[in-house]
PDB file of C-alpha atoms in Angstrom:
ATOM      1  CA  MET S   1      -4.894  10.518  13.119  1.00 90.00           C
ATOM      2  CA  GLU S   2      -6.216  12.151  10.118  1.00 96.00           C
ATOM      3  CA  PHE S   3      -6.795  10.429   6.658  1.00 97.00           C
ATOM      4  CA  ALA S   4      -6.763  12.244   3.071  1.00 96.00           C
ATOM      5  CA  GLU S   5      -6.255  11.414  -0.524  1.00 97.00           C
ATOM      6  CA  ALA S   6      -2.783  11.513  -1.716  1.00 98.00           C
ATOM      7  CA  ALA S   7      -1.871  14.431  -3.948  1.00 97.00           C
ATOM      8  CA  ALA S   8       1.227  15.396  -5.663  1.00 96.00           C
ATOM      9  CA  GLU S   9       2.249  17.881  -2.764  1.00 97.00           C
ATOM     10  CA  HIS S  10       2.574  14.731  -0.790  1.00 97.00           C
ATOM     11  CA  ILE S  11       5.081  13.096  -2.728  1.00 95.00           C
ATOM     12  CA  PRO S  12       8.392  14.167  -1.035  1.00 95.00           C
ATOM     13  CA  ALA S  13       6.945  13.100   2.676  1.00 96.00           C
ATOM     14  CA  MET S  14       5.878   9.702   1.341  1.00 95.00           C
ATOM     15  CA  HIS S  15       9.009   9.018  -0.181  1.00 92.00           C
ATOM     16  CA  ARG S  16      10.469   9.882   3.115  1.00 92.00           C
ATOM     17  CA  VAL S  17       8.443   7.319   4.691  1.00 92.00           C
ATOM     18  CA  ARG S  18       9.253   4.919   1.944  1.00 89.00           C
ATOM     19  CA  MET S  19      12.886   5.271   2.744  1.00 85.00           C
ATOM     20  CA  SER S  20      12.394   5.078   6.449  1.00 81.00           C
ATOM     21  CA  VAL S  21      11.317   1.616   6.853  1.00 75.00           C
ATOM     22  CA  ARG S  22      13.379  -1.242   7.996  1.00 72.00           C
ATOM     23  CA  GLU S  23      12.013  -3.682   6.079  1.00 70.00           C
ATOM     24  CA  ASN S  24      11.147  -4.113   2.256  1.00 67.00           C
ATOM     25  CA  VAL S  25      13.894  -1.425   1.876  1.00 61.00           C
ATOM     26  CA  LEU S  26      14.872  -0.276  -1.523  1.00 61.00           C
ATOM     27  CA  SER S  27      18.102  -1.527  -2.653  1.00 58.00           C
ATOM     28  CA  ASN S  28      18.604   1.697  -4.628  1.00 63.00           C
ATOM     29  CA  PRO S  29      16.460   4.853  -3.706  1.00 63.00           C
ATOM     30  CA  ASN S  30      16.506   5.832  -7.454  1.00 68.00           C
ATOM     31  CA  LEU S  31      14.395   2.876  -8.095  1.00 75.00           C
ATOM     32  CA  VAL S  32      11.310   4.882  -7.186  1.00 81.00           C
ATOM     33  CA  THR S  33      11.121   8.281  -8.525  1.00 83.00           C
ATOM     34  CA  GLU S  34       8.836  11.422  -8.185  1.00 87.00           C
ATOM     35  CA  LYS S  35       7.691  10.535 -11.673  1.00 92.00           C
ATOM     36  CA  ASP S  36       6.616   7.074 -10.365  1.00 92.00           C
ATOM     37  CA  TYR S  37       4.620   8.238  -7.715  1.00 92.00           C
ATOM     38  CA  LEU S  38       2.984  10.876  -9.998  1.00 94.00           C
ATOM     39  CA  GLU S  39       2.089   8.197 -12.577  1.00 94.00           C
ATOM     40  CA  MET S  40       0.345   6.382  -9.990  1.00 94.00           C
ATOM     41  CA  LEU S  41      -1.552   9.335  -8.579  1.00 96.00           C
ATOM     42  CA  GLU S  42      -2.349  10.839 -11.695  1.00 94.00           C
ATOM     43  CA  ASN S  43      -2.671   8.189 -14.257  1.00 94.00           C
ATOM     44  CA  ASN S  44      -2.848   4.752 -12.768  1.00 93.00           C
ATOM     45  CA  GLY S  45      -4.629   4.677  -9.617  1.00 94.00           C
ATOM     46  CA  LYS S  46      -5.114   6.405  -6.260  1.00 97.00           C
ATOM     47  CA  GLY S  47      -3.486   6.861  -2.917  1.00 98.00           C
ATOM     48  CA  TRP S  48      -4.067   7.800   0.503  1.00 98.00           C
ATOM     49  CA  VAL S  49      -2.139   9.412   3.340  1.00 98.00           C
ATOM     50  CA  CYS S  50      -2.298   9.645   7.122  1.00 98.00           C
ATOM     51  CA  PHE S  51      -1.160  12.484   9.231  1.00 98.00           C
ATOM     52  CA  GLU S  52      -0.282  12.677  12.960  1.00 95.00           C
ATOM     53  CA  GLY S  53       0.231  16.204  14.479  1.00 93.00           C
ATOM     54  CA  GLY S  54       0.543  17.563  10.948  1.00 94.00           C
ATOM     55  CA  GLU S  55       3.268  15.094   9.803  1.00 96.00           C
ATOM     56  CA  LEU S  56       2.686  12.435   7.133  1.00 97.00           C
ATOM     57  CA  VAL S  57       3.350   9.108   8.855  1.00 97.00           C
ATOM     58  CA  GLY S  58       1.827   6.754   6.277  1.00 97.00           C
ATOM     59  CA  PHE S  59       0.548   6.279   2.689  1.00 97.00           C
ATOM     60  CA  ALA S  60      -0.968   3.592   0.398  1.00 98.00           C
ATOM     61  CA  ILE S  61      -1.436   3.442  -3.308  1.00 98.00           C
ATOM     62  CA  VAL S  62      -3.225   1.174  -5.511  1.00 98.00           C
ATOM     63  CA  ASP S  63      -2.559   0.575  -9.157  1.00 97.00           C
ATOM     64  CA  LEU S  64      -5.767   0.105 -10.930  1.00 96.00           C
ATOM     65  CA  LYS S  65      -4.261  -0.736 -14.397  1.00 95.00           C
ATOM     66  CA  LYS S  66      -2.382  -3.477 -12.826  1.00 96.00           C
ATOM     67  CA  ARG S  67      -4.772  -4.310 -10.184  1.00 97.00           C
ATOM     68  CA  ASN S  68      -1.903  -4.248  -7.510  1.00 96.00           C
ATOM     69  CA  ILE S  69      -1.266  -2.696  -4.442  1.00 97.00           C
ATOM     70  CA  TRP S  70       1.718  -0.412  -5.293  1.00 94.00           C
ATOM     71  CA  ALA S  71       2.626   0.951  -1.815  1.00 94.00           C
ATOM     72  CA  LEU S  72       1.572   0.564   1.867  1.00 96.00           C
ATOM     73  CA  PHE S  73       4.078   2.022   4.261  1.00 93.00           C
ATOM     74  CA  VAL S  74       4.011   3.291   7.774  1.00 94.00           C
ATOM     75  CA  SER S  75       6.901   5.372   9.376  1.00 93.00           C
ATOM     76  CA  PRO S  76       8.720   3.270  11.872  1.00 88.00           C
ATOM     77  CA  ASN S  77       7.981   5.778  14.739  1.00 88.00           C
ATOM     78  CA  SER S  78       4.293   5.361  14.016  1.00 82.00           C
ATOM     79  CA  GLU S  79       3.996   1.627  13.753  1.00 84.00           C
ATOM     80  CA  ASN S  80       1.725  -0.694  15.985  1.00 85.00           C
ATOM     81  CA  GLN S  81      -1.067   2.256  15.829  1.00 87.00           C
ATOM     82  CA  GLY S  82      -3.368   0.610  13.294  1.00 92.00           C
ATOM     83  CA  ILE S  83      -2.365   2.987  10.642  1.00 96.00           C
ATOM     84  CA  GLY S  84      -1.617   0.345   7.993  1.00 95.00           C
ATOM     85  CA  LYS S  85      -4.749  -1.355   8.669  1.00 96.00           C
ATOM     86  CA  LYS S  86      -6.814   1.822   8.347  1.00 97.00           C
ATOM     87  CA  LEU S  87      -4.935   2.942   5.179  1.00 98.00           C
ATOM     88  CA  GLN S  88      -5.589  -0.406   3.615  1.00 97.00           C
ATOM     89  CA  LYS S  89      -9.394  -0.050   4.609  1.00 97.00           C
ATOM     90  CA  HIS S  90      -9.467   3.104   2.826  1.00 97.00           C
ATOM     91  CA  MET S  91      -7.789   1.922  -0.157  1.00 97.00           C
ATOM     92  CA  LEU S  92      -9.612  -1.651  -0.500  1.00 97.00           C
ATOM     93  CA  ASP S  93     -12.818   0.185   0.142  1.00 97.00           C
ATOM     94  CA  TRP S  94     -12.583   2.659  -2.601  1.00 97.00           C
ATOM     95  CA  THR S  95     -10.955   0.018  -5.049  1.00 97.00           C
ATOM     96  CA  PHE S  96     -13.551  -2.630  -4.660  1.00 97.00           C
ATOM     97  CA  ALA S  97     -16.199   0.060  -5.122  1.00 96.00           C
ATOM     98  CA  GLN S  98     -15.069   0.467  -8.712  1.00 95.00           C
ATOM     99  CA  PRO S  99     -17.219  -1.774 -10.923  1.00 92.00           C
ATOM    100  CA  ASP S 100     -14.545  -3.522 -12.770  1.00 93.00           C
ATOM    101  CA  VAL S 101     -12.200  -4.609  -9.924  1.00 95.00           C
ATOM    102  CA  GLU S 102     -12.777  -8.061  -9.004  1.00 96.00           C
ATOM    103  CA  ASN S 103      -9.321  -9.192  -7.460  1.00 97.00           C
ATOM    104  CA  LEU S 104      -6.136  -7.263  -6.485  1.00 97.00           C
ATOM    105  CA  TRP S 105      -2.582  -8.570  -5.869  1.00 97.00           C
ATOM    106  CA  LEU S 106       0.566  -7.547  -4.168  1.00 97.00           C
ATOM    107  CA  SER S 107       3.834  -8.929  -3.416  1.00 94.00           C
ATOM    108  CA  THR S 108       6.258  -8.806  -0.454  1.00 93.00           C
ATOM    109  CA  ALA S 109       9.479 -10.134   0.734  1.00 91.00           C
ATOM    110  CA  PRO S 110       9.059 -13.531   2.852  1.00 93.00           C
ATOM    111  CA  GLY S 111       9.619 -13.551   6.247  1.00 92.00           C
ATOM    112  CA  THR S 112       8.744  -9.882   6.940  1.00 91.00           C
ATOM    113  CA  ARG S 113       6.221  -8.182   9.187  1.00 89.00           C
ATOM    114  CA  ALA S 114       4.410  -7.250   6.112  1.00 92.00           C
ATOM    115  CA  GLU S 115       3.828 -10.867   5.152  1.00 94.00           C
ATOM    116  CA  GLN S 116       2.156 -11.573   8.485  1.00 94.00           C
ATOM    117  CA  PHE S 117       0.165  -8.109   8.291  1.00 94.00           C
ATOM    118  CA  TYR S 118      -1.504  -9.374   4.897  1.00 95.00           C
ATOM    119  CA  GLN S 119      -2.273 -12.809   6.277  1.00 95.00           C
ATOM    120  CA  LYS S 120      -3.874 -11.347   9.332  1.00 94.00           C
ATOM    121  CA  THR S 121      -5.892  -8.881   7.166  1.00 94.00           C
ATOM    122  CA  GLY S 122      -7.289 -11.582   4.557  1.00 94.00           C
ATOM    123  CA  TRP S 123      -4.896 -11.716   1.934  1.00 97.00           C
ATOM    124  CA  GLN S 124      -4.505 -15.199   0.354  1.00 96.00           C
ATOM    125  CA  LYS S 125      -0.806 -16.457  -0.445  1.00 97.00           C
ATOM    126  CA  THR S 126      -0.838 -17.636  -4.215  1.00 96.00           C
ATOM    127  CA  GLY S 127       2.813 -18.296  -4.663  1.00 95.00           C
ATOM    128  CA  PHE S 128       5.860 -16.415  -5.558  1.00 96.00           C
ATOM    129  CA  THR S 129       6.781 -13.793  -8.145  1.00 93.00           C
ATOM    130  CA  ALA S 130       9.767 -14.215 -10.497  1.00 94.00           C
ATOM    131  CA  SER S 131      11.923 -12.363  -8.141  1.00 90.00           C
ATOM    132  CA  GLY S 132      10.969 -14.490  -5.360  1.00 92.00           C
ATOM    133  CA  GLU S 133       8.706 -12.341  -3.444  1.00 92.00           C
ATOM    134  CA  LEU S 134       5.548 -13.674  -1.820  1.00 95.00           C
ATOM    135  CA  ARG S 135       2.212 -12.999  -4.050  1.00 97.00           C
ATOM    136  CA  PHE S 136      -0.885 -12.409  -2.289  1.00 98.00           C
ATOM    137  CA  GLU S 137      -4.323 -11.973  -3.592  1.00 98.00           C
ATOM    138  CA  MET S 138      -7.714 -10.356  -2.377  1.00 97.00           C
ATOM    139  CA  SER S 139     -10.993 -10.788  -3.907  1.00 96.00           C
ATOM    140  CA  ARG S 140     -13.804  -8.156  -3.858  1.00 96.00           C
ATOM    141  CA  ASP S 141     -16.315 -10.936  -2.603  1.00 94.00           C
ATOM    142  CA  PHE S 142     -13.783 -11.910   0.194  1.00 94.00           C
ATOM    143  CA  TRP S 143     -13.376  -8.253   1.447  1.00 94.00           C
ATOM    144  CA  LEU S 144     -17.083  -7.259   1.317  1.00 91.00           C
ATOM    145  CA  ARG S 145     -17.898 -10.382   3.335  1.00 90.00           C
ATOM    146  CA  ASN S 146     -15.336  -9.724   5.902  1.00 83.00           C
ATOM    147  CA  LEU S 147     -15.662  -5.804   6.489  1.00 67.00           C
TER     148      LEU S 147
END
């Protein structure tokens, strides 16, 4: 397992992983475009990728402008190997090292494995978004205390 900072050349492989998931599936693949990935990586935040045997099998992207986890996805063939947890650690360690970031939030569909993952890794449920997704928050203090 190798981890690296995400770059523009990783976008096609990241999108393949994004479209391969069994839960939190995009209803329309055109809802997230190459331009969206570029905006996140070059202007809004930062991303990380995981490779196994030269293949990109997972990625995570944080949106610093919105203080939001924009993406955390692992290929179905690479699940249950700790990749999501390690990607999250890279992302949150870096994000909470930024001096002006005190809290992050994310949303996910209720009743999913993602919901369970976020609860197990310390995210706190804070309610629902307008679209009905669960909203979770993580504070810098909690993350640093529980590394």
